[in-house]
Tab-separated table of C-alpha atoms in Angstrom:
chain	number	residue	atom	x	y	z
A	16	UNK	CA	124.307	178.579	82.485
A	17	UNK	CA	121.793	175.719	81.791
A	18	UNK	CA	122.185	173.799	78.659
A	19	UNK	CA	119.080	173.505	76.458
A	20	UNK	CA	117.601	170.123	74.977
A	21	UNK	CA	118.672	171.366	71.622
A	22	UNK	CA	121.934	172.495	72.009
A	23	UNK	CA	123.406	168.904	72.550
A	24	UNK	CA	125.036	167.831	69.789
A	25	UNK	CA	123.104	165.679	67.533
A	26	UNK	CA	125.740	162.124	68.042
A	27	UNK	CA	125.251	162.263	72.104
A	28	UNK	CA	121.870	162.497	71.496
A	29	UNK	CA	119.170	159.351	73.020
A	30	UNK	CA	117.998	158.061	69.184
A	31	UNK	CA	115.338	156.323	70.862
A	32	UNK	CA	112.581	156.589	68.622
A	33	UNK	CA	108.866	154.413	69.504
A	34	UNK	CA	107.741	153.049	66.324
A	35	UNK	CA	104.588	151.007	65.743
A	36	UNK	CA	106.449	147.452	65.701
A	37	UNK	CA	107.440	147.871	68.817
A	38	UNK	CA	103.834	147.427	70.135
A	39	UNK	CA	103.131	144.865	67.767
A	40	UNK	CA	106.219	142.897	68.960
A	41	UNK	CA	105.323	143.089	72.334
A	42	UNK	CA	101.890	141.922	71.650
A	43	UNK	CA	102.890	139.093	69.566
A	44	UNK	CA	105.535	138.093	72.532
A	45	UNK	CA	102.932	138.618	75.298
A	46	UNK	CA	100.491	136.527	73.368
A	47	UNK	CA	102.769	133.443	72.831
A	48	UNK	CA	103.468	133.344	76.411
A	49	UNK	CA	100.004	132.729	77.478
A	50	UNK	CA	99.083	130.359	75.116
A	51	UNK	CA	102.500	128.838	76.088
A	52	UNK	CA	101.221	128.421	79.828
A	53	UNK	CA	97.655	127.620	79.083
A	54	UNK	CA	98.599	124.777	76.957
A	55	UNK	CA	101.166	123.533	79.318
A	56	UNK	CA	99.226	123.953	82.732
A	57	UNK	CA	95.676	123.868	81.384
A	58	UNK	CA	93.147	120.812	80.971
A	59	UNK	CA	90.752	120.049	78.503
A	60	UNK	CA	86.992	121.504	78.880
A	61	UNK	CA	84.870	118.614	78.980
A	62	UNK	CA	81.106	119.583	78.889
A	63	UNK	CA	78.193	116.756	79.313
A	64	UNK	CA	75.247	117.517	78.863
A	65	UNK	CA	73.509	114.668	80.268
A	66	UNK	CA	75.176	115.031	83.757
A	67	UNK	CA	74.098	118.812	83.827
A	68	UNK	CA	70.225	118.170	82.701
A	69	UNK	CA	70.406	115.507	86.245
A	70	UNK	CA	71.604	117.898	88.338
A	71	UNK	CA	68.851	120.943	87.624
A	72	UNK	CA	65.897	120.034	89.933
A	73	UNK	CA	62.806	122.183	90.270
A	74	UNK	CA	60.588	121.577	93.837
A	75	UNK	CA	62.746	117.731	94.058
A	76	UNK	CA	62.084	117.055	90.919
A	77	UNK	CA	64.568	116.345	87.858
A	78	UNK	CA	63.157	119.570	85.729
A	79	UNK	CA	64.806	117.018	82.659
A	80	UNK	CA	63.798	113.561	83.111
A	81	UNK	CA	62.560	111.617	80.099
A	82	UNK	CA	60.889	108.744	81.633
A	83	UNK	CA	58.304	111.026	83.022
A	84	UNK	CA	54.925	111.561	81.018
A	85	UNK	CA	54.220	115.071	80.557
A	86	UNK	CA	51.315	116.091	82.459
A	87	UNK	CA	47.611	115.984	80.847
A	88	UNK	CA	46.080	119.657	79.973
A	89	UNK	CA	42.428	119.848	81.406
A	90	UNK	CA	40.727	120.591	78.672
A	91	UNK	CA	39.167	124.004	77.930
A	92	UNK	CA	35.461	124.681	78.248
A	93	UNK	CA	34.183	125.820	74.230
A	94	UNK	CA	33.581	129.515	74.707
A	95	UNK	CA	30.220	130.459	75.743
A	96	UNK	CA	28.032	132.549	72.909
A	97	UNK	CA	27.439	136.274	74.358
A	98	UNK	CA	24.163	137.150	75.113
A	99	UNK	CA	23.474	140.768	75.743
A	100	UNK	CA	21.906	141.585	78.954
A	101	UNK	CA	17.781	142.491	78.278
A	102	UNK	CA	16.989	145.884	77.790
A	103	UNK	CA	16.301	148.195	81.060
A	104	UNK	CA	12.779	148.280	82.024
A	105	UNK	CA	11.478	151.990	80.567
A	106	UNK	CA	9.088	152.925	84.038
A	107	UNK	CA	12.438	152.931	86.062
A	108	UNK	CA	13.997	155.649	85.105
A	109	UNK	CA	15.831	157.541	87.663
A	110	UNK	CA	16.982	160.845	88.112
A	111	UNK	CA	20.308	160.144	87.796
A	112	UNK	CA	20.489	158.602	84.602
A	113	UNK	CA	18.451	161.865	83.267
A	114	UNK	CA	21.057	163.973	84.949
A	115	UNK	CA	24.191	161.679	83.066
A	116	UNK	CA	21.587	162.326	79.983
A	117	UNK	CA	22.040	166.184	80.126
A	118	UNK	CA	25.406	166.176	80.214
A	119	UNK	CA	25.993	163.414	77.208
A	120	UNK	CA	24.123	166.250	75.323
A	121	UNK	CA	25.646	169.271	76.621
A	122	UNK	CA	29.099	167.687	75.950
A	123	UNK	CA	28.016	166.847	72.428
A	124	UNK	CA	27.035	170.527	71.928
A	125	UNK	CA	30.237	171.859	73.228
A	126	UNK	CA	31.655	169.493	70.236
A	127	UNK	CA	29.586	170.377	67.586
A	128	UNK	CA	29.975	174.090	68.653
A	129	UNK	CA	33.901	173.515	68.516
A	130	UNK	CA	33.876	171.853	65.300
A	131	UNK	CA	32.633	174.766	63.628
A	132	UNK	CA	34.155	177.479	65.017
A	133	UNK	CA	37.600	175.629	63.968
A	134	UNK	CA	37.812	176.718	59.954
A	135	UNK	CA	39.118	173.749	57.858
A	136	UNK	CA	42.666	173.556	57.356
A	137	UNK	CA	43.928	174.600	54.139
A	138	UNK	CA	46.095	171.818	52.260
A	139	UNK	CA	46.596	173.367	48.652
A	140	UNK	CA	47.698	176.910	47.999
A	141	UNK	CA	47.391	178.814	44.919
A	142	UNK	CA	46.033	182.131	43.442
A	143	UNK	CA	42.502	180.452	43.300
A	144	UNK	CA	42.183	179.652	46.974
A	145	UNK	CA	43.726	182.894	48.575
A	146	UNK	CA	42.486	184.643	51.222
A	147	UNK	CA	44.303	187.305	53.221
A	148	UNK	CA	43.835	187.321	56.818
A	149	UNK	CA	46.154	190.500	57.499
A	150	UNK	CA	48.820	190.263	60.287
A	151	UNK	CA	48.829	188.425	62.864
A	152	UNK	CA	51.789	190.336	64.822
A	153	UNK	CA	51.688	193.547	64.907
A	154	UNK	CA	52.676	195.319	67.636
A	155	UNK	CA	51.225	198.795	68.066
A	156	UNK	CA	53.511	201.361	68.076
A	157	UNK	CA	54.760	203.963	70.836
A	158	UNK	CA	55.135	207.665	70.606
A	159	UNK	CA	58.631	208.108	71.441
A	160	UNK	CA	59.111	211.610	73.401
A	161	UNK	CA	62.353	213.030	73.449
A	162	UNK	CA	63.982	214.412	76.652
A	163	UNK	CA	65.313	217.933	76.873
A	164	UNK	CA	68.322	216.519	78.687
A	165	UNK	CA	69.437	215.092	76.061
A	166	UNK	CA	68.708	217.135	73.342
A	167	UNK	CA	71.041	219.619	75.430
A	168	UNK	CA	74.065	221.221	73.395
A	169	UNK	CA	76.385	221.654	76.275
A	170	UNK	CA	79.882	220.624	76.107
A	171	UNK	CA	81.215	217.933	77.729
A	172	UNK	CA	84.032	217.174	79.620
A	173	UNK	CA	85.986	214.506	78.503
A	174	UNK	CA	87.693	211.864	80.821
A	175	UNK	CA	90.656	209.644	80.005
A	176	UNK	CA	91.023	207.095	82.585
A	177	UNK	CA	94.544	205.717	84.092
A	178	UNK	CA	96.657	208.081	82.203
A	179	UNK	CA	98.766	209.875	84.629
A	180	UNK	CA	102.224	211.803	84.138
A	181	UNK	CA	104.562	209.858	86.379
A	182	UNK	CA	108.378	210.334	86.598
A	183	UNK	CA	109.541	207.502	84.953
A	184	UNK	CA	107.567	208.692	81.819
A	185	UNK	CA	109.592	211.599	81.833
A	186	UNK	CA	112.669	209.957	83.536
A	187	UNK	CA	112.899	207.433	80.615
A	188	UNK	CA	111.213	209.410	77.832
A	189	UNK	CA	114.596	209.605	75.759
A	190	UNK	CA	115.262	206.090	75.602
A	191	UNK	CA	113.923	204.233	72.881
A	192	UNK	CA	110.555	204.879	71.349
A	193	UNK	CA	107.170	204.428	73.117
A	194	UNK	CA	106.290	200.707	74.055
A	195	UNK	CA	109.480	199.304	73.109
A	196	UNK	CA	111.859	196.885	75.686
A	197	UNK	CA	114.963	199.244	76.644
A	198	UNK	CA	111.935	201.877	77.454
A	199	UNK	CA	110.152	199.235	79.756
A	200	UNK	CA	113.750	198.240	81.311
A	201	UNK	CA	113.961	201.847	81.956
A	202	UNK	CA	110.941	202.381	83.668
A	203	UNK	CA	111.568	199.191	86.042
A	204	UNK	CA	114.918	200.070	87.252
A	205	UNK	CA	113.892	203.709	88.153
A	206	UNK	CA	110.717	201.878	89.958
A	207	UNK	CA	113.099	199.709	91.479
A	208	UNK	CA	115.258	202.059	92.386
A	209	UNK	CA	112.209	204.407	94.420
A	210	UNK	CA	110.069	201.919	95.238
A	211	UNK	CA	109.657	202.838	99.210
């Protein structure tokens, strides 16, 4: 027979329980041991400024180098006043710009026509300003015909699916009450027991 976890008695038992110091220990150990080795096998940073503006170069030339004169600017031309291009001669008009004419117009119809078939959206509601509008979904309704079929009075046969009288139902109907375990042990030794 196997022993169980819980049956061994409670002084052989491992007591080896993880608390939170433990990690905290082990940090604080792992920690000191670095800075241990870094301060024992590392060197100083030393950073200087002036040797690493000499050594960036752009196209051979120190990008940093103060004894160059920054280059001159030109200088910018004042801006030039706008003057609006004359006005197209009136005897040259073409057919195309009366054609791009028609349809500036018909477009600002089709706005105008669109701003007023949109109503004005109402902001404020109270008993002053109401106005019913009815539904706006309704569905129309369906006669619904009844079938004959079902309307039918018949009697109907009734069907209980996977109950079947088997032997061991009868074999083992003495022992115990239905459903319970010396019933299903029953059952499976007499299956057992014919099973081909």
């Amino acid at each position: 027979m196997k022993a169980d976890q819980d049956d061994i008695p409670e002084y052989i038992r491992n007591r080896k329980k993880e608390s939170p110091w433990r990690f905290v220990a082990i940090l604080g150990i792992g920690s000191a041991v670095f800075w241990a080795l870094a301060m024992m096998f590392g060197k100083p940073i030393v950073i200087d400024i002036n040797q690493i503006k000499k050594g960036i170069h752009v196209s051979g030339t120190p990008w940093f180098n103060q004894d160059q004169e920054k280059p001159h600017e030109k200088p910018v031309d004042p801006p030039q006043h706008y003057q609006p291009p004359p006005p197209p001669n009136p005897t040259r008009t073409t057919v195309r710009s009366e054609a791009i004419q028609r349809k500036i117009e018909l477009l600002e119809d089709s706005l105008k026509k669109d701003t007023e078939a949109t109503p004005e959206k109402q902001t404020v509601f109270n008993d002053r300003n109401y106005k019913p509008s009815g539904a706006r979904n309704i569905v129309q309704a369906t006669r619904v015909v009844q079938d004959e079929q079902r309307t039918s009075t018949t009697p109907k046969e009734i069907v209980v699916v996977g109950k079947e009288n088997r032997p061991e139902d009868w074999v083992c109907s003495y022992v115990g009450k239905e459903g319970s375990i010396k019933r299903r042990e029953c059952k499976m030794r007499y299956q057992l027991n014919n099973r081909n």
